[in-house]
Every structure is written in C-alpha cells, then in structure tokens.
mmCIF file of C-alpha atoms in Angstrom:
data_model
loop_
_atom_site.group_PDB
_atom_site.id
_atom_site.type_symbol
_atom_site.label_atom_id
_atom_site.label_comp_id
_atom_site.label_asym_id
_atom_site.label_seq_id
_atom_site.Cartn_x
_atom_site.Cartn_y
_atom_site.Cartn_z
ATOM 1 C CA UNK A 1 22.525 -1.113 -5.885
ATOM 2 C CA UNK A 2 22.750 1.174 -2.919
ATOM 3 C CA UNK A 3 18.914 2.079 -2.561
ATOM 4 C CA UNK A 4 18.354 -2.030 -2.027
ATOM 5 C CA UNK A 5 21.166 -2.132 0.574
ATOM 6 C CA UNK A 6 19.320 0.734 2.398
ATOM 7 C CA UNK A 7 15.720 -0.836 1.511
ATOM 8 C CA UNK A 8 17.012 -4.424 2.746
ATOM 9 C CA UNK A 9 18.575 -2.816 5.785
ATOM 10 C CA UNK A 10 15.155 -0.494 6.270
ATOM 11 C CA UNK A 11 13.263 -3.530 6.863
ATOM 12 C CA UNK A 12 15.565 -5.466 8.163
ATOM 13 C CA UNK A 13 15.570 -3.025 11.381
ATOM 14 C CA UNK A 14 11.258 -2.810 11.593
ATOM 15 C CA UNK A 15 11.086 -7.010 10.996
ATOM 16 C CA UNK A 16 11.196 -9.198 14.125
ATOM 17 C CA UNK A 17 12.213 -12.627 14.634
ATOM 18 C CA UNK A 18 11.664 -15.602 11.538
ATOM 19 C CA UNK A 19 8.810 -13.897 9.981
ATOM 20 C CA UNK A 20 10.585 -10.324 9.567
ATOM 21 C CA UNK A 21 13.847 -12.449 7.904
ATOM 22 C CA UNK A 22 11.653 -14.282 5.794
ATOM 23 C CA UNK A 23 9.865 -11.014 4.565
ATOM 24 C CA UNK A 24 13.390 -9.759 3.999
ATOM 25 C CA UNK A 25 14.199 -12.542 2.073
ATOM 26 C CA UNK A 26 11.106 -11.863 -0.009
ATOM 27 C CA UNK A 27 12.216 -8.444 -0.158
ATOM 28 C CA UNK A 28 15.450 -9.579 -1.405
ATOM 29 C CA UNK A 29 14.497 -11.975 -4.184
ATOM 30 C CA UNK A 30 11.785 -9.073 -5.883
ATOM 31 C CA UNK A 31 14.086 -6.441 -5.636
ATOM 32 C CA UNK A 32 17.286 -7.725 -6.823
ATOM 33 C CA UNK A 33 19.067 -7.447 -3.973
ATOM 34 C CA UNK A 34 21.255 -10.413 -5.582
ATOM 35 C CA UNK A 35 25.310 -10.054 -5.971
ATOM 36 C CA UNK A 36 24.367 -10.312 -9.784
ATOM 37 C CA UNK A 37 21.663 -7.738 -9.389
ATOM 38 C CA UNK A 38 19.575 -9.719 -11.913
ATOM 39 C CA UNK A 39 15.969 -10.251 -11.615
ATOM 40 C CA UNK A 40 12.851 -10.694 -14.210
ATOM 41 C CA UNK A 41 11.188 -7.813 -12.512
ATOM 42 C CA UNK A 42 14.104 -5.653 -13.129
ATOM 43 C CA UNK A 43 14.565 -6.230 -17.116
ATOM 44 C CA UNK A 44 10.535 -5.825 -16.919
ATOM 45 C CA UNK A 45 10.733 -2.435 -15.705
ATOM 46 C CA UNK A 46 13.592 -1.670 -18.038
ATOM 47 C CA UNK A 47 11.744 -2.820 -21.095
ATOM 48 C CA UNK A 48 8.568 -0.438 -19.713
ATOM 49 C CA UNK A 49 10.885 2.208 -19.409
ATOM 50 C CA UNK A 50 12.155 2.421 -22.609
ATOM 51 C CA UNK A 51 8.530 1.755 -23.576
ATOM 52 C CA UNK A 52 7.329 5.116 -22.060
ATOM 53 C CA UNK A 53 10.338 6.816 -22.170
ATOM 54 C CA UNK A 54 10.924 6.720 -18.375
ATOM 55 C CA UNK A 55 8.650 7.161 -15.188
ATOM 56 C CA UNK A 56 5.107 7.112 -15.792
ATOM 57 C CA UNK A 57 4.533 10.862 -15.475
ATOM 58 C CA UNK A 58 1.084 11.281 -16.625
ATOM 59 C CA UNK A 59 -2.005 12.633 -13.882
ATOM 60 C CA UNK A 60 -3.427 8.828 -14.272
ATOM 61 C CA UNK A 61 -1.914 5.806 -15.221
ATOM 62 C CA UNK A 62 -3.691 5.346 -18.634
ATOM 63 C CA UNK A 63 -5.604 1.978 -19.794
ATOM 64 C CA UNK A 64 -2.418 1.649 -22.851
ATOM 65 C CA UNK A 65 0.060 1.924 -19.702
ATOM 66 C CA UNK A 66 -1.943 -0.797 -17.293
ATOM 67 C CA UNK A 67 -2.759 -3.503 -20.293
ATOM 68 C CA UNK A 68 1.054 -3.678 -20.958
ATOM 69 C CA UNK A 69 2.002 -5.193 -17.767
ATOM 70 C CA UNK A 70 0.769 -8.665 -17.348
ATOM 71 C CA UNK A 71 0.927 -8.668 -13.770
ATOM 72 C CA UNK A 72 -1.444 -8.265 -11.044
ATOM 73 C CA UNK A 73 -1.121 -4.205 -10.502
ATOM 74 C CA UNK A 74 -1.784 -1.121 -8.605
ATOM 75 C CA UNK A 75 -1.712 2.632 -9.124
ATOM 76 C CA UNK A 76 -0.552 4.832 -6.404
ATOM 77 C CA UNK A 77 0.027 8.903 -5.921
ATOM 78 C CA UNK A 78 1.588 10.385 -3.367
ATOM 79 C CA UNK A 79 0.035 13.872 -2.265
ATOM 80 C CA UNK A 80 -1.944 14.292 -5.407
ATOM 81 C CA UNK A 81 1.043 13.833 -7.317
ATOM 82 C CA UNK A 82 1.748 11.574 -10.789
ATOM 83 C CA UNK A 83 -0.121 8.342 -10.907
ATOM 84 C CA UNK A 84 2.733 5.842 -11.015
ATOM 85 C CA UNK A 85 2.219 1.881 -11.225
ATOM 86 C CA UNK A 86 3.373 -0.554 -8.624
ATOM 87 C CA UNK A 87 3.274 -4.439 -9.186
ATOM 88 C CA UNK A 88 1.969 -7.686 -7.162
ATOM 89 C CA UNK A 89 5.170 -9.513 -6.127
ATOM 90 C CA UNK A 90 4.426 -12.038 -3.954
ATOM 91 C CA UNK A 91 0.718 -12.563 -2.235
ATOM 92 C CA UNK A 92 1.070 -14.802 1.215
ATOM 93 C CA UNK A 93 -1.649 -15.220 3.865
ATOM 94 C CA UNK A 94 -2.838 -12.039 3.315
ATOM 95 C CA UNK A 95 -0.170 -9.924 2.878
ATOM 96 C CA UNK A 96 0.932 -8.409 -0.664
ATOM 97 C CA UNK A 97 4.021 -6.934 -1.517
ATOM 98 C CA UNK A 98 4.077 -4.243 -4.275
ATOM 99 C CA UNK A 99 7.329 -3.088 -5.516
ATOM 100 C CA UNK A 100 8.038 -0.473 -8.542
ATOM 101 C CA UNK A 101 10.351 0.266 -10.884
ATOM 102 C CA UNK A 102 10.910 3.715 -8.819
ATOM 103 C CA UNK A 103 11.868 1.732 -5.853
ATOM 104 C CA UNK A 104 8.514 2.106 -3.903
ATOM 105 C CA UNK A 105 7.676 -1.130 -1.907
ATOM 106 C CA UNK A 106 4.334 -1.477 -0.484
ATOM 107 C CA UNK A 107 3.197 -4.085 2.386
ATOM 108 C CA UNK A 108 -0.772 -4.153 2.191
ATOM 109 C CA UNK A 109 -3.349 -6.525 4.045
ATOM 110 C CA UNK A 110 -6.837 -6.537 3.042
ATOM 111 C CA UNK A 111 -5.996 -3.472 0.971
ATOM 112 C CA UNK A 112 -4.506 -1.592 4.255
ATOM 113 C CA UNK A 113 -0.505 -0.092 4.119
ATOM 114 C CA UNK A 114 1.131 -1.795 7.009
ATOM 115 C CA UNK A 115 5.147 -0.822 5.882
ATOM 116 C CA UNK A 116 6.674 1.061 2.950
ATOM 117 C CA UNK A 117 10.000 1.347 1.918
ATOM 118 C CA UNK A 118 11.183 4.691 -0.850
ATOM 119 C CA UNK A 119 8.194 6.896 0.056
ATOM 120 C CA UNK A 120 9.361 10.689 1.819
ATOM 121 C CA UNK A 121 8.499 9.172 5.184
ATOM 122 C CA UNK A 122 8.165 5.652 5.281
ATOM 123 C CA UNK A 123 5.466 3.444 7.663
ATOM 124 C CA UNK A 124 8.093 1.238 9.805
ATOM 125 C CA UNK A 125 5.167 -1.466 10.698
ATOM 126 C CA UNK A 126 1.927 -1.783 11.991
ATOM 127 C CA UNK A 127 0.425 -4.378 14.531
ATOM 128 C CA UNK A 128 -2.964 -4.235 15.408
ATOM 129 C CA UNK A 129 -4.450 -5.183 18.901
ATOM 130 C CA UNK A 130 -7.627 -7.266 17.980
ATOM 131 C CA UNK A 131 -6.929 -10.129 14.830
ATOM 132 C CA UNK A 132 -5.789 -8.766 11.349
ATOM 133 C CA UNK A 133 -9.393 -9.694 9.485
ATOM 134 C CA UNK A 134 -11.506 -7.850 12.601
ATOM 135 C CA UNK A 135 -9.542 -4.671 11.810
ATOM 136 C CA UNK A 136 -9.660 -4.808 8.295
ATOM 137 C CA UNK A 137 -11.471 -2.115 6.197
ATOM 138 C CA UNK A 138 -13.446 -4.923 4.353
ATOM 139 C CA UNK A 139 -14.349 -5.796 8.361
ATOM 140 C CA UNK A 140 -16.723 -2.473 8.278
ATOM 141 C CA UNK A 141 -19.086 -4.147 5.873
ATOM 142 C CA UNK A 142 -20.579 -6.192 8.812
ATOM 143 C CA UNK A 143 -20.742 -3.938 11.255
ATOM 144 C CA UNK A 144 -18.926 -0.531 12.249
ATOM 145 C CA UNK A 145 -15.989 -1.179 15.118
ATOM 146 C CA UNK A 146 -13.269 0.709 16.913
ATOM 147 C CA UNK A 147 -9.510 -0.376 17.137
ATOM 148 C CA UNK A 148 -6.333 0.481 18.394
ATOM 149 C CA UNK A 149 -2.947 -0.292 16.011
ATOM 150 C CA UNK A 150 0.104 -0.040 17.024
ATOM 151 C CA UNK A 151 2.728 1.949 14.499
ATOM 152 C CA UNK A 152 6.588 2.340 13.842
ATOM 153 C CA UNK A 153 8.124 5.606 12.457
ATOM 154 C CA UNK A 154 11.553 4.617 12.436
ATOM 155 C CA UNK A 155 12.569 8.119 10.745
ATOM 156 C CA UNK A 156 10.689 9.803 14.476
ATOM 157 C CA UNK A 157 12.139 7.598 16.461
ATOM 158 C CA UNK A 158 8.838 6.427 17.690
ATOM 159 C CA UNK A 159 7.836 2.887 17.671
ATOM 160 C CA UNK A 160 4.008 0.886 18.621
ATOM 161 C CA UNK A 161 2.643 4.750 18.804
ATOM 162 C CA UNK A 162 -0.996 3.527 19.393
ATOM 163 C CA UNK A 163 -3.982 4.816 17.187
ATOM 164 C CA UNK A 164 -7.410 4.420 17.481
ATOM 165 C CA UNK A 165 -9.903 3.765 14.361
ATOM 166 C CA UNK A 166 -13.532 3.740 14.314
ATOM 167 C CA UNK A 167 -14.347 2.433 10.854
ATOM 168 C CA UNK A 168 -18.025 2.725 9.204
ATOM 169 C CA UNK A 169 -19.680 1.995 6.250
ATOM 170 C CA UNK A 170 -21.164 4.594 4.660
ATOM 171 C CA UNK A 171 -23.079 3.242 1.388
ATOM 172 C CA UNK A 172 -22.527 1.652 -2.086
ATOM 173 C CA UNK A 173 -20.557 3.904 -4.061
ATOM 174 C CA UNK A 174 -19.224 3.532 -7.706
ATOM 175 C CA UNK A 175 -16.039 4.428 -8.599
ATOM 176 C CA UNK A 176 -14.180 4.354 -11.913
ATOM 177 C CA UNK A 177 -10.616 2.514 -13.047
ATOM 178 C CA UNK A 178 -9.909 3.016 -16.363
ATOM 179 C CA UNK A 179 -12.886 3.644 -17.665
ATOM 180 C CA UNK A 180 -14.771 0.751 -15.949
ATOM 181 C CA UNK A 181 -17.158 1.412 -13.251
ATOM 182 C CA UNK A 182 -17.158 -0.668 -10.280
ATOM 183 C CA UNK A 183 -19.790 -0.882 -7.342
ATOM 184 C CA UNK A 184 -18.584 -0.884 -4.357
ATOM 185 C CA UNK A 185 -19.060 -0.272 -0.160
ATOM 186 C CA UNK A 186 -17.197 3.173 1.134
ATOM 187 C CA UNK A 187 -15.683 2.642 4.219
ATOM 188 C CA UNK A 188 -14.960 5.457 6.138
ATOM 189 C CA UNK A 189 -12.053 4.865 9.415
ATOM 190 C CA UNK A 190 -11.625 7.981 11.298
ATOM 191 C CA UNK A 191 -8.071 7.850 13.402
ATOM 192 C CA UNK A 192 -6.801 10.108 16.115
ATOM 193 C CA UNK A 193 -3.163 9.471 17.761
ATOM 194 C CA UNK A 194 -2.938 10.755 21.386
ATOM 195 C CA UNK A 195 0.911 10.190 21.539
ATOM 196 C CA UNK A 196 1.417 11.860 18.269
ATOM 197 C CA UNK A 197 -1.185 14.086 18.213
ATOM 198 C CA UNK A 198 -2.445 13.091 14.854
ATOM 199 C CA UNK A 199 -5.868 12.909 13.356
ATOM 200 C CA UNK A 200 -6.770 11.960 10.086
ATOM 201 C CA UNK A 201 -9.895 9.982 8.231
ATOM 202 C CA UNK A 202 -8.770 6.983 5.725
ATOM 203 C CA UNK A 203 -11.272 5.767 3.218
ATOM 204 C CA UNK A 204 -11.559 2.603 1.432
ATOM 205 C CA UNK A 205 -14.477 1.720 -1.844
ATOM 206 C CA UNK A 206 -14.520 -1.866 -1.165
ATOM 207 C CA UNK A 207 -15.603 -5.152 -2.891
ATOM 208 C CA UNK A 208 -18.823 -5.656 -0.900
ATOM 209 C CA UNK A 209 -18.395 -9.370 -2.500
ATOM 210 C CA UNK A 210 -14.909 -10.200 -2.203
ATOM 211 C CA UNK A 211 -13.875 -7.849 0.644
ATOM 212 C CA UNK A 212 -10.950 -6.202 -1.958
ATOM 213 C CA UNK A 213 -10.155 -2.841 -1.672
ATOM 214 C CA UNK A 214 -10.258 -1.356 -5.187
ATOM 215 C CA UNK A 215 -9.184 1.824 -4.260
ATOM 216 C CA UNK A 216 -8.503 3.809 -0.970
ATOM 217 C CA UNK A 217 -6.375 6.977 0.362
ATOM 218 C CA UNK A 218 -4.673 6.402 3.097
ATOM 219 C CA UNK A 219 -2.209 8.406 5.697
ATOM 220 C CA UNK A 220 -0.016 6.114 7.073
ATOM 221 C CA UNK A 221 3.049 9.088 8.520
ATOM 222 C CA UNK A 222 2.211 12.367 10.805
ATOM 223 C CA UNK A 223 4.289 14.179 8.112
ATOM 224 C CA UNK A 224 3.656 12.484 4.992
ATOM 225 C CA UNK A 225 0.102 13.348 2.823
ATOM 226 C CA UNK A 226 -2.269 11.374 1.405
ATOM 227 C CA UNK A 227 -2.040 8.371 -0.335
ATOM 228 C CA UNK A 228 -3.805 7.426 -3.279
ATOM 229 C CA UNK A 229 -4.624 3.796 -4.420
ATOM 230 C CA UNK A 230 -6.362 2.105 -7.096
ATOM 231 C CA UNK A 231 -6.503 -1.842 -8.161
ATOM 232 C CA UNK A 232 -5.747 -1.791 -12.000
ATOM 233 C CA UNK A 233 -5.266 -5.137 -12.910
ATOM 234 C CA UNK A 234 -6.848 -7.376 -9.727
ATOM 235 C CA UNK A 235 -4.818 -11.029 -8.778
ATOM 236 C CA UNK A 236 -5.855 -14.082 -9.790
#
C-alpha cells in the first residue's frame, strides 16, 4: 500500500483548496487507498493479471486484450515502450481520471495530460491562462490560436513554468485502433518554454465531430519522452 500513500500524498501537495481534496478523494476511492485496501478495480486488475499472466507486455495492446475489459479504456506507451492499458475511472466536467493496474494515473481534459502520478517524471498540474475549452486541442478545429499554460514539476522544483502553444490543424487524417480505421482532424501544437528552455511539438488526431481525442503523443516533462495515447474502448 505504500505506492498509494506516496500517490495520495503526490497529489495531495500539486491540489489546491476544495477542488484539489475532492480530486484526492477521487483519487482515493479508485485506487484503494482504503484501510481495507479493497476496491472493484483492484480484484479487476487481479483477475486480468492472471488472465495475461501479468503486465501487458506486448508492442500493442491487442483487440483479445481491449474486448476483455468492459470499461471505457485507453492505451498508453511511454517512450516507445510496451503498450499498456489504463482505465476510465471517474469522468467529471471534463476531466477524466485513468488509473492502471501498474499504478499509472492519468488526469486528461479534452484528451490533454494535465497531472500524472507513477510515470519516471510526473506532470505536477497544469493551468491554462485563457478558459479550458479555448485551449483545448479539439479548440484547433475552428481556428488555429496561441496560448500560454502554466505547469508544475514538483520533482524540479519548478512550479506555473509558463509555456506557450500555437496549435493548428493540419488536415483529416485516418488513423487505426485495433484494426478499425477512424477519420479524424490532426492537430498539430508546437510549445516552447522560455524558463525551462524546452521545445517540443504535441499532436492530437481528433474527432472532428465530437471534439475526442482518439489518439495523441504528448510531452508533458523537460526530461521525460514522448507519450503515446490511443482511445480503445470510447465512454459512453
């Protein structure tokens, strides 16, 4: 139970005021973080374990793998790594929380990482200057825009670092999730960090209907790589 004692107290020191407890307290329901240590989720993960004989360590999770969890789910690699499987806990004005069964928690709005928790170097927070939905990748469908967001690297010791964005579309692209193809816009944010000095381009295929983000890679630390994310079983 140590990692959720260190995950609770992560987040607990990057959340501010009543809305960063009540994320915790999110945070503490899906992950167990219960004196008993009991949770659905938990056995879940234990039965999928035992089901593929332990973390999914294939390239890419495979359609057999993402039809036996009957939850709203996501595929993630970290710097071209294993495909591993992360899963919707809760979904609230926006915001989605992810967690896996290795530990990973995810924070994502409008398909953007705004806070992990397990990765090698973890995203503290991020704030944006203009309102959430005007900074959003799915944003770039109506018109191309520049913004600044403000992140935490608690691990640095550097907190509301600002970065600037200028997001773009650039097209209908189709991309390919287990074997289905899906049309979608590519959005295209470039990012440079003064403070940090830190550039890096983040791209999103997104749901030109819905505004989802099927799948993306995504920097969100000035030493951590690339992330990788696909949508493999969509909410709702």
């Amino acid at each position: 139970r140590a990692w959720r004692r260190e995950m609770c107290g992560a987040w607990g020191v990057t959340l501010r005021a009543a809305k960063g407890v009540a994320l915790c307290a999110m945070m503490l329901a899906v992950a167990g973080c219960s004196s008993s240590g009991a949770s659905d989720y938990q056995e879940y993960w234990t039965a999928i374990r035992q089901s593929f004989g332990g973390t999914f360590s294939a390239s890419r999770v495979t359609l057999k793998q993402a039809a036996a969890i009957p939850y709203a789910s996501m595929g993630y690699r970290v710097d071209h790594g294993p495909e591993l499987i992360i899963v919707l806990a809760t979904d609230n004005a926006g915001e989605q929380l992810w967690t896996s069964a290795d530990h990973i928690v995810l924070l994502t709005r409008g398909g953007q990482i705004v806070r992990s928790v397990g990765l090698p170097h973890d995203l503290g927070g991020m704030n944006f200057q203009n309102g959430a939905n005007d900074t959003l990748p799915a944003a770039a469908l109506r018109h191309d825009f520049t913004a600044t967001r403000y992140a935490d690297f608690p691990d640095m010791g550097i907190y509301s670092a600002p970065i600037v964005c200028a997001a773009s579309s650039k097209g209908r692209r189709n991309v390919t999730i287990l074997g289905q193809s899906i049309t979608t816009v590519r959005v295209a944010e470039d990012c440079r960090s003064e403070k940090l000095d830190w550039s890096f381009t983040d791209i999103y295929w997104v749901d030109e209907n819905s505004g989802m983000v099927w799948r993306s890679v995504q920097h969100i630390h000035p030493k951590g790589g690339e992330i990788d994310t696909e949508i493999l079983r969509p909410p709702g």
